[in-house]
mmCIF file of N, CA and C and ligand atoms in Angstrom:
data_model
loop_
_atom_site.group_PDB
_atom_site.id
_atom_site.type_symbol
_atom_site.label_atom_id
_atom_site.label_comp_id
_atom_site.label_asym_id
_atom_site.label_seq_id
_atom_site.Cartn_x
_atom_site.Cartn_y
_atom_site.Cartn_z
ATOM 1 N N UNK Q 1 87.440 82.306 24.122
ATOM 2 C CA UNK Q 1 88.485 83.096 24.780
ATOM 3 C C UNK Q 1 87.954 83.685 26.093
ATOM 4 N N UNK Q 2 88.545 83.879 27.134
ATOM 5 C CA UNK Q 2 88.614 84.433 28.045
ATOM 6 C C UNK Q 2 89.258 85.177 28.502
ATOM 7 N N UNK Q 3 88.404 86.234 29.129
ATOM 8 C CA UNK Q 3 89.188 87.686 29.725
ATOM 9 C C UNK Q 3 88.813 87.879 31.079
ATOM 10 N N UNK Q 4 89.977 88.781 31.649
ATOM 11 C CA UNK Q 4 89.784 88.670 33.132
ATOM 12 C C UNK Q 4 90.388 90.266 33.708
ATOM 13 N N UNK Q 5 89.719 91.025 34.782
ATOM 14 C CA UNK Q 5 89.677 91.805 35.246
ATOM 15 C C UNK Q 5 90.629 92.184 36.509
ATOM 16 N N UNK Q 6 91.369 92.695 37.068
ATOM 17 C CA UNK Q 6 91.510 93.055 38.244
ATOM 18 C C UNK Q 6 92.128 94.049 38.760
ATOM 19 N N UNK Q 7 91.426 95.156 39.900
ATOM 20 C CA UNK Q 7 92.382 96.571 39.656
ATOM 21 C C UNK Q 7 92.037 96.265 40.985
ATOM 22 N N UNK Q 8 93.910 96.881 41.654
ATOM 23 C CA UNK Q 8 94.522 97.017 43.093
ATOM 24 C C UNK Q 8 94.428 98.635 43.597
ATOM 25 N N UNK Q 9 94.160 98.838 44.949
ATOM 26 C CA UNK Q 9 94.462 100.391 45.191
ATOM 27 C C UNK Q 9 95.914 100.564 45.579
ATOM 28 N N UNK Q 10 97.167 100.900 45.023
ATOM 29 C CA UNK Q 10 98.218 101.112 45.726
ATOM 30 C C UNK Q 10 98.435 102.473 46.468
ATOM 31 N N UNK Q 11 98.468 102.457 47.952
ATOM 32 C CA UNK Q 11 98.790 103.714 48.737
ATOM 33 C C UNK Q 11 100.179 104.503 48.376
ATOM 34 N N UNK Q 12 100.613 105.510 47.778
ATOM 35 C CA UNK Q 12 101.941 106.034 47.976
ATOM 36 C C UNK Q 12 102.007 106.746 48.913
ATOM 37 N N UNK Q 13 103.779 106.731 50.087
ATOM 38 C CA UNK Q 13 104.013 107.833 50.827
ATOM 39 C C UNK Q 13 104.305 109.030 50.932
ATOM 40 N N UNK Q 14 104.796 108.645 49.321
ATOM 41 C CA UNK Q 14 105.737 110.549 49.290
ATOM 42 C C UNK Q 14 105.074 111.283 48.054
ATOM 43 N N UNK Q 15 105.668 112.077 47.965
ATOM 44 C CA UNK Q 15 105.274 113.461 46.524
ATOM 45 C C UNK Q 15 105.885 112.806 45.515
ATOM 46 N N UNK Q 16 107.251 111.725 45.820
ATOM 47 C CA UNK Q 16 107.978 111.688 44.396
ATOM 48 C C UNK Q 16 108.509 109.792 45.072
ATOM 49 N N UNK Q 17 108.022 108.936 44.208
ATOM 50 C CA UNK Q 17 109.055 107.606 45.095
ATOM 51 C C UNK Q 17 108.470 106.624 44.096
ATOM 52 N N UNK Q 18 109.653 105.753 43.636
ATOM 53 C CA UNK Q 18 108.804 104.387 43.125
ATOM 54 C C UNK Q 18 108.387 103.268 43.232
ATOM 55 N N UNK Q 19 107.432 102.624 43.286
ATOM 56 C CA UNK Q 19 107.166 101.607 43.719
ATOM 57 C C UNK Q 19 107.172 100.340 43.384
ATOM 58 N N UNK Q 20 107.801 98.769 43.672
ATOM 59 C CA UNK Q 20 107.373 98.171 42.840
ATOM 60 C C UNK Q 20 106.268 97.310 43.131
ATOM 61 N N UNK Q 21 105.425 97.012 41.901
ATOM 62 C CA UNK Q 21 103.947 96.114 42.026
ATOM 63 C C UNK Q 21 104.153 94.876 40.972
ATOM 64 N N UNK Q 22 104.928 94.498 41.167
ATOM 65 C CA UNK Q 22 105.068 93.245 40.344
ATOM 66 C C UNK Q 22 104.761 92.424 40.882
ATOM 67 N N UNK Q 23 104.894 91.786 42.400
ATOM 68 C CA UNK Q 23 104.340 90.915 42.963
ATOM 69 C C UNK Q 23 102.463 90.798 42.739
ATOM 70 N N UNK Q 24 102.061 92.135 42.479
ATOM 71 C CA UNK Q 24 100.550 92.210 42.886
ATOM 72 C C UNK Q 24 99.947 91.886 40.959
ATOM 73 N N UNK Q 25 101.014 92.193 40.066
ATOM 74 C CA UNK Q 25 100.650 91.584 38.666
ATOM 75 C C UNK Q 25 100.632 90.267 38.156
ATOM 76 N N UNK Q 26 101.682 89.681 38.923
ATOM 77 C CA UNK Q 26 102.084 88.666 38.516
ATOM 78 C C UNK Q 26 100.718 87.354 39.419
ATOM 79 N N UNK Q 27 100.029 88.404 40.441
ATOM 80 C CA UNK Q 27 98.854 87.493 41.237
ATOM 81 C C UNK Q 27 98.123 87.489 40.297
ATOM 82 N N UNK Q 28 98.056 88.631 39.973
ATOM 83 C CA UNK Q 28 96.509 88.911 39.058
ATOM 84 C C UNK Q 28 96.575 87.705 37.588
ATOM 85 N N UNK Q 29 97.874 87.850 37.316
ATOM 86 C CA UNK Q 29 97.792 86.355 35.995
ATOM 87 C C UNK Q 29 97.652 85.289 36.467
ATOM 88 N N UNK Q 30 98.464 85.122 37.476
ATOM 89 C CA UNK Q 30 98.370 83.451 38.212
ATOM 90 C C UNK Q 30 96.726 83.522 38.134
ATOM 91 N N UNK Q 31 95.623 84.250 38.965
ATOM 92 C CA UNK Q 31 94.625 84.071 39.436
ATOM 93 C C UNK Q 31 93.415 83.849 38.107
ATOM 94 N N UNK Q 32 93.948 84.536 37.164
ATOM 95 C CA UNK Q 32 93.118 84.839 36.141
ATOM 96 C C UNK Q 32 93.260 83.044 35.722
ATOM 97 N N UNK Q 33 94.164 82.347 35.664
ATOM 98 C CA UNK Q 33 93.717 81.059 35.193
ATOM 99 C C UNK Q 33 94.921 80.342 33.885
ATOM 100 N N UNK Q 34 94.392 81.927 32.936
ATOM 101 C CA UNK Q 34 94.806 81.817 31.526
ATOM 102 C C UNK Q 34 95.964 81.192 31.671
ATOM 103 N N UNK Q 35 96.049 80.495 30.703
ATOM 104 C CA UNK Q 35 97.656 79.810 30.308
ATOM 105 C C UNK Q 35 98.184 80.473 29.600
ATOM 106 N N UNK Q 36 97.978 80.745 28.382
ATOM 107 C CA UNK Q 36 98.100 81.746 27.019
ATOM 108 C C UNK Q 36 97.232 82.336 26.398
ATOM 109 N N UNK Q 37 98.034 83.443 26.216
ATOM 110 C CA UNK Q 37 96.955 85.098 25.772
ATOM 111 C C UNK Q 37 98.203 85.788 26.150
ATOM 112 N N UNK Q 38 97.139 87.344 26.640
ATOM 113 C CA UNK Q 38 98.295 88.212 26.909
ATOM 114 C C UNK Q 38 97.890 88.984 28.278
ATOM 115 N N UNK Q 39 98.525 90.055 28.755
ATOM 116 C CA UNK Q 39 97.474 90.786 29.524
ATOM 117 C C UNK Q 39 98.270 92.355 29.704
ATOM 118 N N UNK Q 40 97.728 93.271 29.891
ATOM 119 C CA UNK Q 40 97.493 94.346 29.438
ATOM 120 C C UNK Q 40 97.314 95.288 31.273
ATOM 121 N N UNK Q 41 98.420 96.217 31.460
ATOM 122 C CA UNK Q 41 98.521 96.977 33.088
ATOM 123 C C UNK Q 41 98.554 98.082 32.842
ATOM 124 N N UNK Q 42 97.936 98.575 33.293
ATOM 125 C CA UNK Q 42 97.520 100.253 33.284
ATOM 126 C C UNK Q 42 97.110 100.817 34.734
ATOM 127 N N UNK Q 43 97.784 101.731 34.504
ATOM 128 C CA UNK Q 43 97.837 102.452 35.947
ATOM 129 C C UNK Q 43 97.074 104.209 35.245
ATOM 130 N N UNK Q 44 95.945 103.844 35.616
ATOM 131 C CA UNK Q 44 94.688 104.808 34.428
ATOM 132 C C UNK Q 44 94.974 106.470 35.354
ATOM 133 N N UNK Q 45 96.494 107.365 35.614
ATOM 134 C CA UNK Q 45 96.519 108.121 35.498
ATOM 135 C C UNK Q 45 97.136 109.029 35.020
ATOM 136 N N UNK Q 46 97.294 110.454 35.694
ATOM 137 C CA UNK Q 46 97.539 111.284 34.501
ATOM 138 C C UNK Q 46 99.122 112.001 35.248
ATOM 139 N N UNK Q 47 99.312 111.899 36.432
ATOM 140 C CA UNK Q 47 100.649 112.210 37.013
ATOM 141 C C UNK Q 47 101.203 111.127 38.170
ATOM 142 N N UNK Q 48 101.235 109.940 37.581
ATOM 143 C CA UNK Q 48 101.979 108.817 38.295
ATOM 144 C C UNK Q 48 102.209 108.066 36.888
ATOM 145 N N UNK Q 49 103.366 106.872 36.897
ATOM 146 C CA UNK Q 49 103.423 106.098 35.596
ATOM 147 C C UNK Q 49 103.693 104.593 35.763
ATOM 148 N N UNK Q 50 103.737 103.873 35.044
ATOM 149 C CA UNK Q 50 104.848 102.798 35.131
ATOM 150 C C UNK Q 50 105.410 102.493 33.744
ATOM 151 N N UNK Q 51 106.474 101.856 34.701
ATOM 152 C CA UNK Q 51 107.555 101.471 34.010
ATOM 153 C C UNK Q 51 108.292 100.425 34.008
ATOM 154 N N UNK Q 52 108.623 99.216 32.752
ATOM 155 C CA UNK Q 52 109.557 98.369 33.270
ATOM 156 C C UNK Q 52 110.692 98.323 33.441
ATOM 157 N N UNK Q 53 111.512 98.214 34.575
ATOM 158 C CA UNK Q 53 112.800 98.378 34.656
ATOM 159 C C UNK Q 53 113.338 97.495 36.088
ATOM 160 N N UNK Q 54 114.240 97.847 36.537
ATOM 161 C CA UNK Q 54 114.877 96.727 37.733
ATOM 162 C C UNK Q 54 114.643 97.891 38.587
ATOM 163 N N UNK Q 55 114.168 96.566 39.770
ATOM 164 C CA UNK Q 55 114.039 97.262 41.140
ATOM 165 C C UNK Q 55 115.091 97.327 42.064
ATOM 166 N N UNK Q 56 115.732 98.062 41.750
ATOM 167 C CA UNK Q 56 117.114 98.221 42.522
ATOM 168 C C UNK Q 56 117.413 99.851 42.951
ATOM 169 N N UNK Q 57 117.938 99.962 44.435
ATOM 170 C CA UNK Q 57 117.440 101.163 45.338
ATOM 171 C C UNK Q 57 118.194 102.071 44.226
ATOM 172 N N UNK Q 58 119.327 102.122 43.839
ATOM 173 C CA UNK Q 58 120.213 103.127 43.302
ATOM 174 C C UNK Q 58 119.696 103.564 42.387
ATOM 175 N N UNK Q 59 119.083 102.503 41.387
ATOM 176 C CA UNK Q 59 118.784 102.664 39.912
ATOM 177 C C UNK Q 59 117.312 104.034 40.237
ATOM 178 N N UNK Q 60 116.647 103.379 41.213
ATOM 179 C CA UNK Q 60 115.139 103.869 41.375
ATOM 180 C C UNK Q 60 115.661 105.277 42.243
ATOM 181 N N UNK Q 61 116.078 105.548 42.439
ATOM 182 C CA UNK Q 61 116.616 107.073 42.664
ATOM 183 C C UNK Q 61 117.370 107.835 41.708
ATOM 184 N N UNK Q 62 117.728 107.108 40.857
ATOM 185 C CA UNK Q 62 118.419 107.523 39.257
ATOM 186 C C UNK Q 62 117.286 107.929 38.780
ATOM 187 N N UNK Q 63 116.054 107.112 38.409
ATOM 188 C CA UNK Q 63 114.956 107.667 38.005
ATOM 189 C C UNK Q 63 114.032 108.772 38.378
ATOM 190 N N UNK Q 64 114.311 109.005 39.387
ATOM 191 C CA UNK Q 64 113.622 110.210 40.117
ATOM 192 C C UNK Q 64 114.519 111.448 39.750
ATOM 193 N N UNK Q 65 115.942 111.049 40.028
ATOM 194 C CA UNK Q 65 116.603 112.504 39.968
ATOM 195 C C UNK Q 65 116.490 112.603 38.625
ATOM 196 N N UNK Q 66 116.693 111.674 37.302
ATOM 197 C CA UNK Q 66 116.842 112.321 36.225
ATOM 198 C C UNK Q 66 115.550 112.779 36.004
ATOM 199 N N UNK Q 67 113.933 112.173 36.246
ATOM 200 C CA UNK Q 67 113.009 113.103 36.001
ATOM 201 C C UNK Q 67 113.088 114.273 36.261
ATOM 202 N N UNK Q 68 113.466 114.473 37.801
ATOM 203 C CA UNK Q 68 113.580 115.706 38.135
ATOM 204 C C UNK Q 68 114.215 116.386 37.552
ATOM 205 N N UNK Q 69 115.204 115.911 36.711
ATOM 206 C CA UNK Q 69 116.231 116.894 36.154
ATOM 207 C C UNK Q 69 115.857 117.661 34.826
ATOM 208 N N UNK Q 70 115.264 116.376 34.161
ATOM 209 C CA UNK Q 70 114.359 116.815 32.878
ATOM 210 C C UNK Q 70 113.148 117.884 33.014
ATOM 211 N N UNK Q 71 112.139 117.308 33.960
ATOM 212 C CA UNK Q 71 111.166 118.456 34.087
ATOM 213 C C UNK Q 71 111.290 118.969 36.095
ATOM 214 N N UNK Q 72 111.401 120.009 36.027
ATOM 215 C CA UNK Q 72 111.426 120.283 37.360
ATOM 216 C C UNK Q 72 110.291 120.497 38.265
ATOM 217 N N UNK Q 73 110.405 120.119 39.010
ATOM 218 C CA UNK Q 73 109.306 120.704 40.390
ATOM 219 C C UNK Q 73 108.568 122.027 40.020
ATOM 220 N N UNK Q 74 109.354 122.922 39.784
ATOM 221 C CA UNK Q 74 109.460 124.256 40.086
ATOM 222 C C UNK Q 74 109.735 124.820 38.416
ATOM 223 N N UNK Q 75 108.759 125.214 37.905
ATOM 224 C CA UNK Q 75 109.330 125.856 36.659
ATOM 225 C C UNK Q 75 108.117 126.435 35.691
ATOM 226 N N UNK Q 76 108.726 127.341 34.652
ATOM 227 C CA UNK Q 76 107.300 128.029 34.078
ATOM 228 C C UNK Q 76 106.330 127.719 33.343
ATOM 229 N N UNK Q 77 105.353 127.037 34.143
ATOM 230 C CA UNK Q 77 104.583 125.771 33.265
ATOM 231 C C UNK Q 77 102.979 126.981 33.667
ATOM 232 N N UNK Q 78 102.329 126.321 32.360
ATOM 233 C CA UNK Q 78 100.751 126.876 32.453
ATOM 234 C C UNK Q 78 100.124 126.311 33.602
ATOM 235 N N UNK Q 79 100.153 125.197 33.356
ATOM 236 C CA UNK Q 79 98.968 124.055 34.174
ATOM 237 C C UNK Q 79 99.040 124.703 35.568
ATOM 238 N N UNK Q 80 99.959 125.091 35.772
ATOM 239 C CA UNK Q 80 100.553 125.359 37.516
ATOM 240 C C UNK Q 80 99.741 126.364 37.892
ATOM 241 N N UNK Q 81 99.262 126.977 36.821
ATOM 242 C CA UNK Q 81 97.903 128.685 37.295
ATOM 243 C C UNK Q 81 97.028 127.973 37.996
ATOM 244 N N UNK Q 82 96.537 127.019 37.586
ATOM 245 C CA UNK Q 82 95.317 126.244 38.115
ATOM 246 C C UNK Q 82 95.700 125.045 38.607
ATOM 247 N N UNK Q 83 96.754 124.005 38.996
ATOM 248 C CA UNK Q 83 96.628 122.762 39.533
ATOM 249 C C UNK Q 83 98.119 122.335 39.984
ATOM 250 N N UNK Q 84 98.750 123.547 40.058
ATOM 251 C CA UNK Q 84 100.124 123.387 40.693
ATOM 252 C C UNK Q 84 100.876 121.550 40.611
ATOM 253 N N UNK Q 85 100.756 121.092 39.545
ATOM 254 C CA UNK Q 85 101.439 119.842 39.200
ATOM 255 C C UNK Q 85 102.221 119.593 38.191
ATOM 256 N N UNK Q 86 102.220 120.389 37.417
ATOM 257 C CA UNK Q 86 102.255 120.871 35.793
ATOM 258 C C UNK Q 86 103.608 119.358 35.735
ATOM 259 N N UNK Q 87 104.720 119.615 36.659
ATOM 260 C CA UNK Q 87 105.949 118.711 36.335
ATOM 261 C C UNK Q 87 105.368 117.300 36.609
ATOM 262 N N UNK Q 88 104.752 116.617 37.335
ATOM 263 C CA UNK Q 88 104.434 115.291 37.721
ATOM 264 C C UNK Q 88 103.002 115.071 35.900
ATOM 265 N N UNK Q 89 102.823 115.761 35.477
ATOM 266 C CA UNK Q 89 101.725 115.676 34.073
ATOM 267 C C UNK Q 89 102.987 115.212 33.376
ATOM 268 N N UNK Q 90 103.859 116.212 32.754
ATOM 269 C CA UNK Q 90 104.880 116.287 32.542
ATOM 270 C C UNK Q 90 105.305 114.941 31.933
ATOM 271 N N UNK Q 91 105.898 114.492 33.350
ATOM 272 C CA UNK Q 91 106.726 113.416 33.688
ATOM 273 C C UNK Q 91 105.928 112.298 33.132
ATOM 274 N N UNK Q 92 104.744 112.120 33.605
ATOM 275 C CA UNK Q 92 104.123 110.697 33.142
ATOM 276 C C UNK Q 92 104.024 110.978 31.548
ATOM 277 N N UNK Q 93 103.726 111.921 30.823
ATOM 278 C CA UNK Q 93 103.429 111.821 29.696
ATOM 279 C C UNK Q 93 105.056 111.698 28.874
ATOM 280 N N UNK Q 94 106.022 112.124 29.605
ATOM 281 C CA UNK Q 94 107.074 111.596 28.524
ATOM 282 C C UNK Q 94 107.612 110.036 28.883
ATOM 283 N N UNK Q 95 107.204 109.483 30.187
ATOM 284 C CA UNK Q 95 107.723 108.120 30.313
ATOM 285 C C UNK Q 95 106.433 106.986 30.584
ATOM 286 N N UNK Q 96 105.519 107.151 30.338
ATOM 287 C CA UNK Q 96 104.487 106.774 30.559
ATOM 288 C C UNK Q 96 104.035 105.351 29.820
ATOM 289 N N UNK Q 97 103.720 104.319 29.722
ATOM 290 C CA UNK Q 97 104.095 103.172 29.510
ATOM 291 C C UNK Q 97 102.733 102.444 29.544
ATOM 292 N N UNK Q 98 102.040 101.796 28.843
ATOM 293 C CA UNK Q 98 101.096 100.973 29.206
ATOM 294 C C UNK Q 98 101.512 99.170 28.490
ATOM 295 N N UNK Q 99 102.011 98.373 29.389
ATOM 296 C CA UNK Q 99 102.748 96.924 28.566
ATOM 297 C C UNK Q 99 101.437 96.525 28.633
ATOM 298 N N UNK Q 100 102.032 95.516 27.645
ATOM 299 C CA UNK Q 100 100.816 94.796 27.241
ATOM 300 C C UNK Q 100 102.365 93.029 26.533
ATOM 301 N N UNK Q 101 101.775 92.586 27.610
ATOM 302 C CA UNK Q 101 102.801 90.920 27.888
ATOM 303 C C UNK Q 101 102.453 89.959 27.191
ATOM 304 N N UNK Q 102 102.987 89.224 26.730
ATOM 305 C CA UNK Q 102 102.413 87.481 26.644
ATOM 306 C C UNK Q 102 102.393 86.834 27.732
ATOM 307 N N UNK Q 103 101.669 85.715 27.928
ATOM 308 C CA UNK Q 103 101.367 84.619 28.961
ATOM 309 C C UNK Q 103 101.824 83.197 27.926
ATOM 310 N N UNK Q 104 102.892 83.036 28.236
ATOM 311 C CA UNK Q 104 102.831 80.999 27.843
ATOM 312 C C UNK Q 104 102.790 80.573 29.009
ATOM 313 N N UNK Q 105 101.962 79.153 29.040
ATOM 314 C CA UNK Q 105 102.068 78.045 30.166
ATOM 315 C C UNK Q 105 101.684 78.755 30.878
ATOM 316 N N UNK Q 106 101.228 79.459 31.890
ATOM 317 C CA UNK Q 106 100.437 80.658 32.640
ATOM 318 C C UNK Q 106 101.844 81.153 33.019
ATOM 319 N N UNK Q 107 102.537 81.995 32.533
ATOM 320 C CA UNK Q 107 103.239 82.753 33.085
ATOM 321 C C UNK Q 107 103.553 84.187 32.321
ATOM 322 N N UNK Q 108 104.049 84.912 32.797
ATOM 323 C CA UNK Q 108 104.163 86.337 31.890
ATOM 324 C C UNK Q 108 105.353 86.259 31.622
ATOM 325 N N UNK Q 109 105.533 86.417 30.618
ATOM 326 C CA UNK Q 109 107.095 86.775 29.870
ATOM 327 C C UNK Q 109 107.281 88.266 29.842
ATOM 328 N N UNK Q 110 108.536 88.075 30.417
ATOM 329 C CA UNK Q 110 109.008 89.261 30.750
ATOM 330 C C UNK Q 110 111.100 89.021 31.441
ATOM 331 N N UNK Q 111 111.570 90.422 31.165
ATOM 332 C CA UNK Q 111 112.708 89.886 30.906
ATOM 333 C C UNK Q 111 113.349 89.915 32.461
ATOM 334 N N UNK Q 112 114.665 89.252 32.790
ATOM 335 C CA UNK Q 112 115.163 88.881 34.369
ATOM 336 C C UNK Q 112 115.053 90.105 35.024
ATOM 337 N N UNK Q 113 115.055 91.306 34.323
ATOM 338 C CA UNK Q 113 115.132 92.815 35.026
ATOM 339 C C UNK Q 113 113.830 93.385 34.897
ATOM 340 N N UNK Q 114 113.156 92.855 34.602
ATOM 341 C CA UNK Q 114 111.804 94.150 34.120
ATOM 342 C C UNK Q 114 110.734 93.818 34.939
ATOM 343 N N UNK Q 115 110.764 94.846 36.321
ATOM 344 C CA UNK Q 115 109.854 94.434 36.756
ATOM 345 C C UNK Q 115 109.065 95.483 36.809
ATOM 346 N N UNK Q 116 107.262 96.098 37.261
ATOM 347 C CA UNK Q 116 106.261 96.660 37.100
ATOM 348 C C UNK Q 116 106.961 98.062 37.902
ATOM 349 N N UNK Q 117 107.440 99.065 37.609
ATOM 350 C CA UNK Q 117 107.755 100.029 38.892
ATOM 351 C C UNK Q 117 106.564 101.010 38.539
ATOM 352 N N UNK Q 118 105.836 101.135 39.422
ATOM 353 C CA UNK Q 118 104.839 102.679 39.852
ATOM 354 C C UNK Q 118 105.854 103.761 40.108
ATOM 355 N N UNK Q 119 105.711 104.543 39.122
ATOM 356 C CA UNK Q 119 106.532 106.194 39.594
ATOM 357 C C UNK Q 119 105.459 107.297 39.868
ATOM 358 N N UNK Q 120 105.895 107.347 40.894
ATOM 359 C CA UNK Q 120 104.710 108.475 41.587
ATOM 360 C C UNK Q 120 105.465 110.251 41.628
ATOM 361 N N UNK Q 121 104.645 110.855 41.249
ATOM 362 C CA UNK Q 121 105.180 111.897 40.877
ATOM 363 C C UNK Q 121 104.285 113.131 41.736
ATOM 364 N N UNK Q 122 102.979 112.935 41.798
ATOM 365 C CA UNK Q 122 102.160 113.697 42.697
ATOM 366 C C UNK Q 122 101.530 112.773 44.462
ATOM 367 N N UNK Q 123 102.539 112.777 45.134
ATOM 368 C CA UNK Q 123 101.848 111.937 45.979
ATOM 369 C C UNK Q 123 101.847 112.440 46.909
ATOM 370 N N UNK Q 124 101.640 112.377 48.362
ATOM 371 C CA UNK Q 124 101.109 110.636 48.411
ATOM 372 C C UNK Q 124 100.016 110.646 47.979
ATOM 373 N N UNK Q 125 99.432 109.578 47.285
ATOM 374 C CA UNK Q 125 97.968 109.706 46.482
ATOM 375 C C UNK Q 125 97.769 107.316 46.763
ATOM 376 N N UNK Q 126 96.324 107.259 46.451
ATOM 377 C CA UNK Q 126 95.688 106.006 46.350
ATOM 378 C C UNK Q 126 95.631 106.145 44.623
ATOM 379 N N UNK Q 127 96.464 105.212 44.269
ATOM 380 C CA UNK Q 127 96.526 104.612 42.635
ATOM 381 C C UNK Q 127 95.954 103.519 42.374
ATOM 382 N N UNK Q 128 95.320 103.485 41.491
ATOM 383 C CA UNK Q 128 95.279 102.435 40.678
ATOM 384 C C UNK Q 128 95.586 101.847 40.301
ATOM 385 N N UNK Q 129 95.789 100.628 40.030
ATOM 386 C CA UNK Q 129 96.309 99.516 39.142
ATOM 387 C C UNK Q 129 95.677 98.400 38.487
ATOM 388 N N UNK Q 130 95.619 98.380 37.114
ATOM 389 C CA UNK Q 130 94.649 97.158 36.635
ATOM 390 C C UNK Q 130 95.572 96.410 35.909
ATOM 391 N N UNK Q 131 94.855 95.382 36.073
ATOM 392 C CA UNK Q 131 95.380 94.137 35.204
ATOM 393 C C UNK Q 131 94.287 93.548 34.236
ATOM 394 N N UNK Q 132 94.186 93.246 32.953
ATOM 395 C CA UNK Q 132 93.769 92.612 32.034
ATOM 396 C C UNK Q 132 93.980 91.901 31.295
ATOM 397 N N UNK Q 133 93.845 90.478 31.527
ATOM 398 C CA UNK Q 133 94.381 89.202 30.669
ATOM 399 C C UNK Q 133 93.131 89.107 29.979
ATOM 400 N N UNK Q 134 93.615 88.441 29.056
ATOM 401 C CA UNK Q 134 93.121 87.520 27.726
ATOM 402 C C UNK Q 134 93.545 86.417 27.195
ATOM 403 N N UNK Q 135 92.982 85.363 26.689
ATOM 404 C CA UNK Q 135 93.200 84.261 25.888
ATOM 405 C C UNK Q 135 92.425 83.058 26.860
ATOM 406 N N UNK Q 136 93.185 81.780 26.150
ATOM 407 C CA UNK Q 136 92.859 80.695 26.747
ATOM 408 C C UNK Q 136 93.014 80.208 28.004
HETATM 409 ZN ZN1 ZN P 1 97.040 118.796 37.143
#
């Protein structure tokens, strides 16, 4: 079996915006080789997330306002004594997502809408992104 490595820096512009990186996942399988296995994306932090869903402008501003709506910017959180983020922690930990795909024939299965969105919640910040395949 074979496994394969690869983590991207993605730049964000704003405090709050989502991004999509599906083009930069879908390299990382092509490149890795594998035909079949699986592979495994993690975005290794603690106030940005991802998520699969469609990249479409309306929808991806739906997602922002309803975070916002759920946990706010502005509100009586501990964390905020010391690291003024408390809502972007928040946020990733209730939508926070780590997929983990199949690969047949080298491709990732995945459904016509679901593509990789980065939700950035403390930005602008340099993120991470890894990719980890496995199998044959
Ligand atoms: Zn913090």
């Amino acid at each position: 079996m074979k496994t394969w490595f690869r983590e991207y820096t993605i730049s964000t512009k704003k405090g709050s915006e989502v991004v999509d990186v599906t083009d930069k996942v879908l390299a990382a399988v092509r490149d890795s080789g594998i035909k079949n296995g699986m592979a495994l994306v993690l975005l290794p932090h603690a106030t940005a997330t991802l998520v699969l869903n469609e990249d479409e402008g309306g929808l991806k501003q739906d997602l922002l306002d309803r975070l916002e709506q759920l946990v706010p910017q502005r509100g009586n959180y501990q964390h905020d004594r010391i690291d003024d983020n408390a809502h972007a922690h928040l946020k990733s930990a209730l939508f926070g997502s780590i997929p983990v795909l199949p690969i047949v024939d080298g491709r990732l299965v995945r459904g016509t809408w679901q593509n990789f969105l980065l939700i950035e919640e403390d930005g602008p910040r340099n993120r991470r992104l890894v990719v980890f395949a496995m199998g044959e």
